[in-house]
JSON list of C-alpha atoms in Angstrom, two decimals:
[
{"chain": "A", "resi": 1, "resn": "UNK", "atom": "CA", "xyz": [64.95, 178.36, 14.12]},
{"chain": "A", "resi": 2, "resn": "UNK", "atom": "CA", "xyz": [61.39, 180.04, 15.18]},
{"chain": "A", "resi": 3, "resn": "UNK", "atom": "CA", "xyz": [58.91, 181.00, 12.82]},
{"chain": "A", "resi": 4, "resn": "UNK", "atom": "CA", "xyz": [56.07, 183.36, 14.04]},
{"chain": "A", "resi": 5, "resn": "UNK", "atom": "CA", "xyz": [53.13, 183.50, 11.66]},
{"chain": "A", "resi": 6, "resn": "UNK", "atom": "CA", "xyz": [50.59, 186.49, 12.03]},
{"chain": "A", "resi": 7, "resn": "UNK", "atom": "CA", "xyz": [47.36, 187.87, 10.29]},
{"chain": "A", "resi": 8, "resn": "UNK", "atom": "CA", "xyz": [47.48, 185.13, 8.06]},
{"chain": "A", "resi": 9, "resn": "UNK", "atom": "CA", "xyz": [44.46, 185.50, 5.39]},
{"chain": "A", "resi": 10, "resn": "UNK", "atom": "CA", "xyz": [43.02, 184.59, 1.89]},
{"chain": "A", "resi": 11, "resn": "UNK", "atom": "CA", "xyz": [42.31, 186.51, -0.98]},
{"chain": "A", "resi": 12, "resn": "UNK", "atom": "CA", "xyz": [41.50, 185.69, -4.62]},
{"chain": "A", "resi": 13, "resn": "UNK", "atom": "CA", "xyz": [44.49, 185.30, -6.81]},
{"chain": "A", "resi": 14, "resn": "UNK", "atom": "CA", "xyz": [44.50, 186.45, -10.37]},
{"chain": "A", "resi": 15, "resn": "UNK", "atom": "CA", "xyz": [47.41, 185.39, -11.74]},
{"chain": "A", "resi": 16, "resn": "UNK", "atom": "CA", "xyz": [50.59, 184.48, -9.73]},
{"chain": "A", "resi": 17, "resn": "UNK", "atom": "CA", "xyz": [54.49, 184.11, -9.85]},
{"chain": "A", "resi": 18, "resn": "UNK", "atom": "CA", "xyz": [54.76, 180.53, -9.45]},
{"chain": "A", "resi": 19, "resn": "UNK", "atom": "CA", "xyz": [51.02, 179.04, -10.17]},
{"chain": "A", "resi": 20, "resn": "UNK", "atom": "CA", "xyz": [48.34, 180.20, -12.49]},
{"chain": "A", "resi": 21, "resn": "UNK", "atom": "CA", "xyz": [44.49, 179.13, -11.66]},
{"chain": "A", "resi": 22, "resn": "UNK", "atom": "CA", "xyz": [42.28, 177.80, -14.88]},
{"chain": "A", "resi": 23, "resn": "UNK", "atom": "CA", "xyz": [39.13, 176.31, -15.62]},
{"chain": "A", "resi": 24, "resn": "UNK", "atom": "CA", "xyz": [39.72, 173.49, -17.93]},
{"chain": "A", "resi": 25, "resn": "UNK", "atom": "CA", "xyz": [36.73, 172.35, -20.41]},
{"chain": "A", "resi": 26, "resn": "UNK", "atom": "CA", "xyz": [36.83, 169.36, -22.25]},
{"chain": "A", "resi": 27, "resn": "UNK", "atom": "CA", "xyz": [34.56, 166.19, -23.46]},
{"chain": "A", "resi": 28, "resn": "UNK", "atom": "CA", "xyz": [34.97, 163.10, -21.89]},
{"chain": "A", "resi": 29, "resn": "UNK", "atom": "CA", "xyz": [32.82, 159.78, -23.58]},
{"chain": "A", "resi": 30, "resn": "UNK", "atom": "CA", "xyz": [30.57, 162.73, -25.29]},
{"chain": "A", "resi": 31, "resn": "UNK", "atom": "CA", "xyz": [29.99, 164.60, -22.27]},
{"chain": "A", "resi": 32, "resn": "UNK", "atom": "CA", "xyz": [31.09, 168.20, -21.52]},
{"chain": "A", "resi": 33, "resn": "UNK", "atom": "CA", "xyz": [33.11, 168.56, -18.18]},
{"chain": "A", "resi": 34, "resn": "UNK", "atom": "CA", "xyz": [35.31, 171.07, -16.78]},
{"chain": "A", "resi": 35, "resn": "UNK", "atom": "CA", "xyz": [37.68, 170.81, -13.84]},
{"chain": "A", "resi": 36, "resn": "UNK", "atom": "CA", "xyz": [39.85, 173.64, -11.81]},
{"chain": "A", "resi": 37, "resn": "UNK", "atom": "CA", "xyz": [43.27, 173.53, -12.54]},
{"chain": "A", "resi": 38, "resn": "UNK", "atom": "CA", "xyz": [46.48, 175.37, -11.05]},
{"chain": "A", "resi": 39, "resn": "UNK", "atom": "CA", "xyz": [49.48, 175.49, -13.70]},
{"chain": "A", "resi": 40, "resn": "UNK", "atom": "CA", "xyz": [52.52, 175.27, -11.60]},
{"chain": "A", "resi": 41, "resn": "UNK", "atom": "CA", "xyz": [56.14, 174.52, -12.54]},
{"chain": "A", "resi": 42, "resn": "UNK", "atom": "CA", "xyz": [57.96, 171.21, -12.62]},
{"chain": "A", "resi": 43, "resn": "UNK", "atom": "CA", "xyz": [60.83, 170.65, -9.70]},
{"chain": "A", "resi": 44, "resn": "UNK", "atom": "CA", "xyz": [63.44, 168.85, -8.74]},
{"chain": "A", "resi": 45, "resn": "UNK", "atom": "CA", "xyz": [64.18, 167.22, -5.21]},
{"chain": "A", "resi": 46, "resn": "UNK", "atom": "CA", "xyz": [67.61, 165.78, -3.73]},
{"chain": "A", "resi": 47, "resn": "UNK", "atom": "CA", "xyz": [67.70, 162.88, -0.99]},
{"chain": "A", "resi": 48, "resn": "UNK", "atom": "CA", "xyz": [71.15, 164.03, 0.59]},
{"chain": "A", "resi": 49, "resn": "UNK", "atom": "CA", "xyz": [73.16, 161.47, 2.57]},
{"chain": "A", "resi": 50, "resn": "UNK", "atom": "CA", "xyz": [76.39, 162.55, 4.26]},
{"chain": "A", "resi": 51, "resn": "UNK", "atom": "CA", "xyz": [78.99, 159.74, 4.25]},
{"chain": "A", "resi": 52, "resn": "UNK", "atom": "CA", "xyz": [81.16, 160.78, 6.72]},
{"chain": "A", "resi": 53, "resn": "UNK", "atom": "CA", "xyz": [78.17, 162.00, 9.51]},
{"chain": "A", "resi": 54, "resn": "UNK", "atom": "CA", "xyz": [76.34, 158.91, 8.45]},
{"chain": "A", "resi": 55, "resn": "UNK", "atom": "CA", "xyz": [73.19, 161.59, 8.30]},
{"chain": "A", "resi": 56, "resn": "UNK", "atom": "CA", "xyz": [70.26, 162.52, 6.11]},
{"chain": "A", "resi": 57, "resn": "UNK", "atom": "CA", "xyz": [70.50, 166.36, 5.03]},
{"chain": "A", "resi": 58, "resn": "UNK", "atom": "CA", "xyz": [67.17, 167.92, 5.07]},
{"chain": "A", "resi": 59, "resn": "UNK", "atom": "CA", "xyz": [65.13, 171.20, 5.54]},
{"chain": "A", "resi": 60, "resn": "UNK", "atom": "CA", "xyz": [62.31, 172.62, 7.67]},
{"chain": "A", "resi": 61, "resn": "UNK", "atom": "CA", "xyz": [60.46, 175.47, 6.20]},
{"chain": "A", "resi": 62, "resn": "UNK", "atom": "CA", "xyz": [57.07, 177.08, 6.66]},
{"chain": "A", "resi": 63, "resn": "UNK", "atom": "CA", "xyz": [54.61, 176.55, 3.86]},
{"chain": "A", "resi": 64, "resn": "UNK", "atom": "CA", "xyz": [51.38, 178.59, 3.87]},
{"chain": "A", "resi": 65, "resn": "UNK", "atom": "CA", "xyz": [49.15, 175.77, 2.33]},
{"chain": "A", "resi": 66, "resn": "UNK", "atom": "CA", "xyz": [50.16, 173.45, 4.96]},
{"chain": "A", "resi": 67, "resn": "UNK", "atom": "CA", "xyz": [49.73, 176.48, 7.64]},
{"chain": "A", "resi": 68, "resn": "UNK", "atom": "CA", "xyz": [45.89, 176.39, 6.63]},
{"chain": "A", "resi": 69, "resn": "UNK", "atom": "CA", "xyz": [45.40, 172.67, 7.44]},
{"chain": "A", "resi": 70, "resn": "UNK", "atom": "CA", "xyz": [47.39, 172.21, 10.50]},
{"chain": "A", "resi": 71, "resn": "UNK", "atom": "CA", "xyz": [48.02, 175.80, 12.22]},
{"chain": "A", "resi": 72, "resn": "UNK", "atom": "CA", "xyz": [51.77, 175.41, 12.37]},
{"chain": "A", "resi": 73, "resn": "UNK", "atom": "CA", "xyz": [52.78, 175.31, 8.67]},
{"chain": "A", "resi": 74, "resn": "UNK", "atom": "CA", "xyz": [56.31, 174.04, 9.16]},
{"chain": "A", "resi": 75, "resn": "UNK", "atom": "CA", "xyz": [57.04, 170.99, 6.91]},
{"chain": "A", "resi": 76, "resn": "UNK", "atom": "CA", "xyz": [60.19, 168.52, 6.79]},
{"chain": "A", "resi": 77, "resn": "UNK", "atom": "CA", "xyz": [61.28, 168.28, 3.25]},
{"chain": "A", "resi": 78, "resn": "UNK", "atom": "CA", "xyz": [64.20, 166.78, 0.92]},
{"chain": "A", "resi": 79, "resn": "UNK", "atom": "CA", "xyz": [66.27, 170.02, -0.70]},
{"chain": "A", "resi": 80, "resn": "UNK", "atom": "CA", "xyz": [63.94, 170.84, -3.70]},
{"chain": "A", "resi": 81, "resn": "UNK", "atom": "CA", "xyz": [63.54, 173.79, -6.32]},
{"chain": "A", "resi": 82, "resn": "UNK", "atom": "CA", "xyz": [61.44, 174.58, -9.34]},
{"chain": "A", "resi": 83, "resn": "UNK", "atom": "CA", "xyz": [62.46, 174.41, -12.76]},
{"chain": "A", "resi": 84, "resn": "UNK", "atom": "CA", "xyz": [61.91, 178.03, -13.26]},
{"chain": "A", "resi": 85, "resn": "UNK", "atom": "CA", "xyz": [65.50, 179.38, -14.17]},
{"chain": "A", "resi": 86, "resn": "UNK", "atom": "CA", "xyz": [65.12, 179.67, -17.78]},
{"chain": "A", "resi": 87, "resn": "UNK", "atom": "CA", "xyz": [66.66, 177.06, -19.76]},
{"chain": "A", "resi": 88, "resn": "UNK", "atom": "CA", "xyz": [68.73, 175.11, -17.18]},
{"chain": "A", "resi": 89, "resn": "UNK", "atom": "CA", "xyz": [68.68, 171.67, -17.09]},
{"chain": "A", "resi": 90, "resn": "UNK", "atom": "CA", "xyz": [67.26, 169.79, -14.03]},
{"chain": "A", "resi": 91, "resn": "UNK", "atom": "CA", "xyz": [70.47, 168.85, -12.72]},
{"chain": "A", "resi": 92, "resn": "UNK", "atom": "CA", "xyz": [72.06, 172.16, -12.51]},
{"chain": "A", "resi": 93, "resn": "UNK", "atom": "CA", "xyz": [68.80, 173.37, -10.71]},
{"chain": "A", "resi": 94, "resn": "UNK", "atom": "CA", "xyz": [69.51, 170.42, -8.28]},
{"chain": "A", "resi": 95, "resn": "UNK", "atom": "CA", "xyz": [72.93, 171.37, -8.17]},
{"chain": "A", "resi": 96, "resn": "UNK", "atom": "CA", "xyz": [72.21, 175.09, -7.33]},
{"chain": "A", "resi": 97, "resn": "UNK", "atom": "CA", "xyz": [69.56, 174.12, -4.84]},
{"chain": "A", "resi": 98, "resn": "UNK", "atom": "CA", "xyz": [71.78, 171.91, -2.52]},
{"chain": "A", "resi": 99, "resn": "UNK", "atom": "CA", "xyz": [74.20, 174.87, -2.14]},
{"chain": "A", "resi": 100, "resn": "UNK", "atom": "CA", "xyz": [71.84, 177.79, -1.67]},
{"chain": "A", "resi": 101, "resn": "UNK", "atom": "CA", "xyz": [69.37, 175.39, 0.83]},
{"chain": "A", "resi": 102, "resn": "UNK", "atom": "CA", "xyz": [72.08, 173.13, 2.38]},
{"chain": "A", "resi": 103, "resn": "UNK", "atom": "CA", "xyz": [75.47, 174.59, 1.87]},
{"chain": "A", "resi": 104, "resn": "UNK", "atom": "CA", "xyz": [77.01, 171.96, 0.06]},
{"chain": "A", "resi": 105, "resn": "UNK", "atom": "CA", "xyz": [78.83, 172.04, -3.42]},
{"chain": "A", "resi": 106, "resn": "UNK", "atom": "CA", "xyz": [78.17, 169.14, -5.86]},
{"chain": "A", "resi": 107, "resn": "UNK", "atom": "CA", "xyz": [78.67, 168.46, -9.22]},
{"chain": "A", "resi": 108, "resn": "UNK", "atom": "CA", "xyz": [75.86, 167.11, -11.46]},
{"chain": "A", "resi": 109, "resn": "UNK", "atom": "CA", "xyz": [77.81, 163.88, -11.68]},
{"chain": "A", "resi": 110, "resn": "UNK", "atom": "CA", "xyz": [77.35, 163.53, -7.87]},
{"chain": "A", "resi": 111, "resn": "UNK", "atom": "CA", "xyz": [73.71, 163.40, -8.80]},
{"chain": "A", "resi": 112, "resn": "UNK", "atom": "CA", "xyz": [71.99, 159.85, -9.03]},
{"chain": "A", "resi": 113, "resn": "UNK", "atom": "CA", "xyz": [68.43, 160.01, -10.71]},
{"chain": "A", "resi": 114, "resn": "UNK", "atom": "CA", "xyz": [65.90, 158.04, -8.51]},
{"chain": "A", "resi": 115, "resn": "UNK", "atom": "CA", "xyz": [62.85, 158.47, -10.52]},
{"chain": "A", "resi": 116, "resn": "UNK", "atom": "CA", "xyz": [60.18, 161.16, -11.77]},
{"chain": "A", "resi": 117, "resn": "UNK", "atom": "CA", "xyz": [56.60, 161.45, -11.03]},
{"chain": "A", "resi": 118, "resn": "UNK", "atom": "CA", "xyz": [53.43, 163.43, -10.99]},
{"chain": "A", "resi": 119, "resn": "UNK", "atom": "CA", "xyz": [52.40, 165.44, -7.77]},
{"chain": "A", "resi": 120, "resn": "UNK", "atom": "CA", "xyz": [49.25, 167.17, -6.67]},
{"chain": "A", "resi": 121, "resn": "UNK", "atom": "CA", "xyz": [47.58, 165.21, -9.51]},
{"chain": "A", "resi": 122, "resn": "UNK", "atom": "CA", "xyz": [43.89, 166.16, -8.79]},
{"chain": "A", "resi": 123, "resn": "UNK", "atom": "CA", "xyz": [44.38, 169.97, -9.46]},
{"chain": "A", "resi": 124, "resn": "UNK", "atom": "CA", "xyz": [48.39, 170.65, -10.53]},
{"chain": "A", "resi": 125, "resn": "UNK", "atom": "CA", "xyz": [49.98, 167.56, -12.31]},
{"chain": "A", "resi": 126, "resn": "UNK", "atom": "CA", "xyz": [53.31, 169.17, -11.80]},
{"chain": "A", "resi": 127, "resn": "UNK", "atom": "CA", "xyz": [56.27, 166.67, -12.64]},
{"chain": "A", "resi": 128, "resn": "UNK", "atom": "CA", "xyz": [59.02, 166.57, -9.89]},
{"chain": "A", "resi": 129, "resn": "UNK", "atom": "CA", "xyz": [62.43, 164.67, -10.70]},
{"chain": "A", "resi": 130, "resn": "UNK", "atom": "CA", "xyz": [63.78, 162.92, -7.72]},
{"chain": "A", "resi": 131, "resn": "UNK", "atom": "CA", "xyz": [67.48, 162.47, -7.16]},
{"chain": "A", "resi": 132, "resn": "UNK", "atom": "CA", "xyz": [70.15, 161.12, -4.93]},
{"chain": "A", "resi": 133, "resn": "UNK", "atom": "CA", "xyz": [73.64, 162.65, -3.73]},
{"chain": "A", "resi": 134, "resn": "UNK", "atom": "CA", "xyz": [75.93, 161.86, -1.15]},
{"chain": "A", "resi": 135, "resn": "UNK", "atom": "CA", "xyz": [78.08, 164.30, 0.66]},
{"chain": "A", "resi": 136, "resn": "UNK", "atom": "CA", "xyz": [81.05, 164.81, 2.48]},
{"chain": "A", "resi": 137, "resn": "UNK", "atom": "CA", "xyz": [82.82, 167.51, 4.66]},
{"chain": "A", "resi": 138, "resn": "UNK", "atom": "CA", "xyz": [84.80, 168.59, 2.05]},
{"chain": "A", "resi": 139, "resn": "UNK", "atom": "CA", "xyz": [81.80, 169.61, 0.05]},
{"chain": "A", "resi": 140, "resn": "UNK", "atom": "CA", "xyz": [80.54, 172.33, 2.71]},
{"chain": "A", "resi": 141, "resn": "UNK", "atom": "CA", "xyz": [80.61, 175.89, 1.17]},
{"chain": "A", "resi": 142, "resn": "UNK", "atom": "CA", "xyz": [78.30, 177.43, 3.32]},
{"chain": "A", "resi": 143, "resn": "UNK", "atom": "CA", "xyz": [75.81, 177.19, 6.20]},
{"chain": "A", "resi": 144, "resn": "UNK", "atom": "CA", "xyz": [72.55, 176.90, 4.01]},
{"chain": "A", "resi": 145, "resn": "UNK", "atom": "CA", "xyz": [69.39, 177.64, 5.44]},
{"chain": "A", "resi": 146, "resn": "UNK", "atom": "CA", "xyz": [68.48, 181.26, 6.30]},
{"chain": "A", "resi": 147, "resn": "UNK", "atom": "CA", "xyz": [66.31, 183.95, 4.56]},
{"chain": "A", "resi": 148, "resn": "UNK", "atom": "CA", "xyz": [66.41, 183.45, 0.92]},
{"chain": "A", "resi": 149, "resn": "UNK", "atom": "CA", "xyz": [65.89, 186.38, -1.46]},
{"chain": "A", "resi": 150, "resn": "UNK", "atom": "CA", "xyz": [62.73, 184.92, -2.06]},
{"chain": "A", "resi": 151, "resn": "UNK", "atom": "CA", "xyz": [61.22, 184.74, 1.32]},
{"chain": "A", "resi": 152, "resn": "UNK", "atom": "CA", "xyz": [61.86, 181.49, 1.71]},
{"chain": "A", "resi": 153, "resn": "UNK", "atom": "CA", "xyz": [63.10, 180.98, 5.35]},
{"chain": "A", "resi": 154, "resn": "UNK", "atom": "CA", "xyz": [65.11, 177.55, 5.53]},
{"chain": "A", "resi": 155, "resn": "UNK", "atom": "CA", "xyz": [66.43, 175.48, 8.55]},
{"chain": "A", "resi": 156, "resn": "UNK", "atom": "CA", "xyz": [68.84, 172.69, 7.57]},
{"chain": "A", "resi": 157, "resn": "UNK", "atom": "CA", "xyz": [68.31, 169.49, 9.57]},
{"chain": "A", "resi": 158, "resn": "UNK", "atom": "CA", "xyz": [70.40, 166.29, 9.95]},
{"chain": "A", "resi": 159, "resn": "UNK", "atom": "CA", "xyz": [68.77, 162.69, 10.87]},
{"chain": "A", "resi": 160, "resn": "UNK", "atom": "CA", "xyz": [70.49, 159.59, 11.90]},
{"chain": "A", "resi": 161, "resn": "UNK", "atom": "CA", "xyz": [68.71, 156.34, 10.34]},
{"chain": "A", "resi": 162, "resn": "UNK", "atom": "CA", "xyz": [67.06, 155.79, 12.94]},
{"chain": "A", "resi": 163, "resn": "UNK", "atom": "CA", "xyz": [65.86, 159.11, 13.69]},
{"chain": "A", "resi": 164, "resn": "UNK", "atom": "CA", "xyz": [64.31, 159.33, 10.02]},
{"chain": "A", "resi": 165, "resn": "UNK", "atom": "CA", "xyz": [62.65, 155.94, 10.54]},
{"chain": "A", "resi": 166, "resn": "UNK", "atom": "CA", "xyz": [60.71, 157.51, 13.23]},
{"chain": "A", "resi": 167, "resn": "UNK", "atom": "CA", "xyz": [60.31, 160.40, 11.08]},
{"chain": "A", "resi": 168, "resn": "UNK", "atom": "CA", "xyz": [58.73, 158.57, 8.30]},
{"chain": "A", "resi": 169, "resn": "UNK", "atom": "CA", "xyz": [56.06, 157.29, 10.64]},
{"chain": "A", "resi": 170, "resn": "UNK", "atom": "CA", "xyz": [55.47, 160.26, 12.54]},
{"chain": "A", "resi": 171, "resn": "UNK", "atom": "CA", "xyz": [51.96, 161.88, 11.35]},
{"chain": "A", "resi": 172, "resn": "UNK", "atom": "CA", "xyz": [52.17, 164.98, 13.51]},
{"chain": "A", "resi": 173, "resn": "UNK", "atom": "CA", "xyz": [55.33, 166.35, 11.14]},
{"chain": "A", "resi": 174, "resn": "UNK", "atom": "CA", "xyz": [54.02, 167.57, 7.79]},
{"chain": "A", "resi": 175, "resn": "UNK", "atom": "CA", "xyz": [56.30, 165.67, 5.44]},
{"chain": "A", "resi": 176, "resn": "UNK", "atom": "CA", "xyz": [56.00, 165.45, 1.50]},
{"chain": "A", "resi": 177, "resn": "UNK", "atom": "CA", "xyz": [55.53, 162.07, -0.56]},
{"chain": "A", "resi": 178, "resn": "UNK", "atom": "CA", "xyz": [58.82, 162.88, -2.14]},
{"chain": "A", "resi": 179, "resn": "UNK", "atom": "CA", "xyz": [60.62, 162.47, 0.93]},
{"chain": "A", "resi": 180, "resn": "UNK", "atom": "CA", "xyz": [58.97, 159.47, 2.15]},
{"chain": "A", "resi": 181, "resn": "UNK", "atom": "CA", "xyz": [59.48, 157.71, -1.31]},
{"chain": "A", "resi": 182, "resn": "UNK", "atom": "CA", "xyz": [63.02, 158.70, -1.47]},
{"chain": "A", "resi": 183, "resn": "UNK", "atom": "CA", "xyz": [63.86, 157.48, 2.12]},
{"chain": "A", "resi": 184, "resn": "UNK", "atom": "CA", "xyz": [61.82, 153.88, 1.01]},
{"chain": "A", "resi": 185, "resn": "UNK", "atom": "CA", "xyz": [64.38, 154.00, -1.99]},
{"chain": "A", "resi": 186, "resn": "UNK", "atom": "CA", "xyz": [67.41, 154.43, 0.18]},
{"chain": "A", "resi": 187, "resn": "UNK", "atom": "CA", "xyz": [66.50, 152.08, 2.95]},
{"chain": "A", "resi": 188, "resn": "UNK", "atom": "CA", "xyz": [65.79, 149.36, -0.05]},
{"chain": "A", "resi": 189, "resn": "UNK", "atom": "CA", "xyz": [68.78, 149.98, -1.76]},
{"chain": "A", "resi": 190, "resn": "UNK", "atom": "CA", "xyz": [71.49, 151.16, 0.78]},
{"chain": "A", "resi": 191, "resn": "UNK", "atom": "CA", "xyz": [69.90, 150.36, 4.33]},
{"chain": "A", "resi": 192, "resn": "UNK", "atom": "CA", "xyz": [70.54, 146.76, 4.41]},
{"chain": "A", "resi": 193, "resn": "UNK", "atom": "CA", "xyz": [74.45, 146.89, 4.26]}
]
């Protein structure tokens, strides 16, 4: 899947759909301080392993903030989504994202929680809940990927164990810390079998 980016520019953001910029003021050890903060939503991410094909299922997509740093903007990520869907549990959002992004229908009971952690702690401090799920061909209900209503253009990727080990060390590919942590977890738990 090709991504063509043109006329990329930055402009001040007063208030966004998914983030809100703030200047926090506080007293620390008796001294007045301030800090620039982006209030951003929490999220879920799911490490997917296809049992029959023995492959990891991930997504590739364009991320404008990464584009600012590497001129490419393409990332390899876990299937993920924001917890912005009004009152739905993280597990419900995870199930929905797996189907929308990757084309597999899983149940909440298929999810195994790995951990949760905070991301972008220097300016956002959003929490991400990390899950693991195994897939089979019978769970396939669509192709996944494509251009979503929210403008995300997603490509579904599959990696073997060997390919993902190379991906973990390849600094030329933009990868998220959650992806790297999840893969380390998987290799520790399942990779020795």
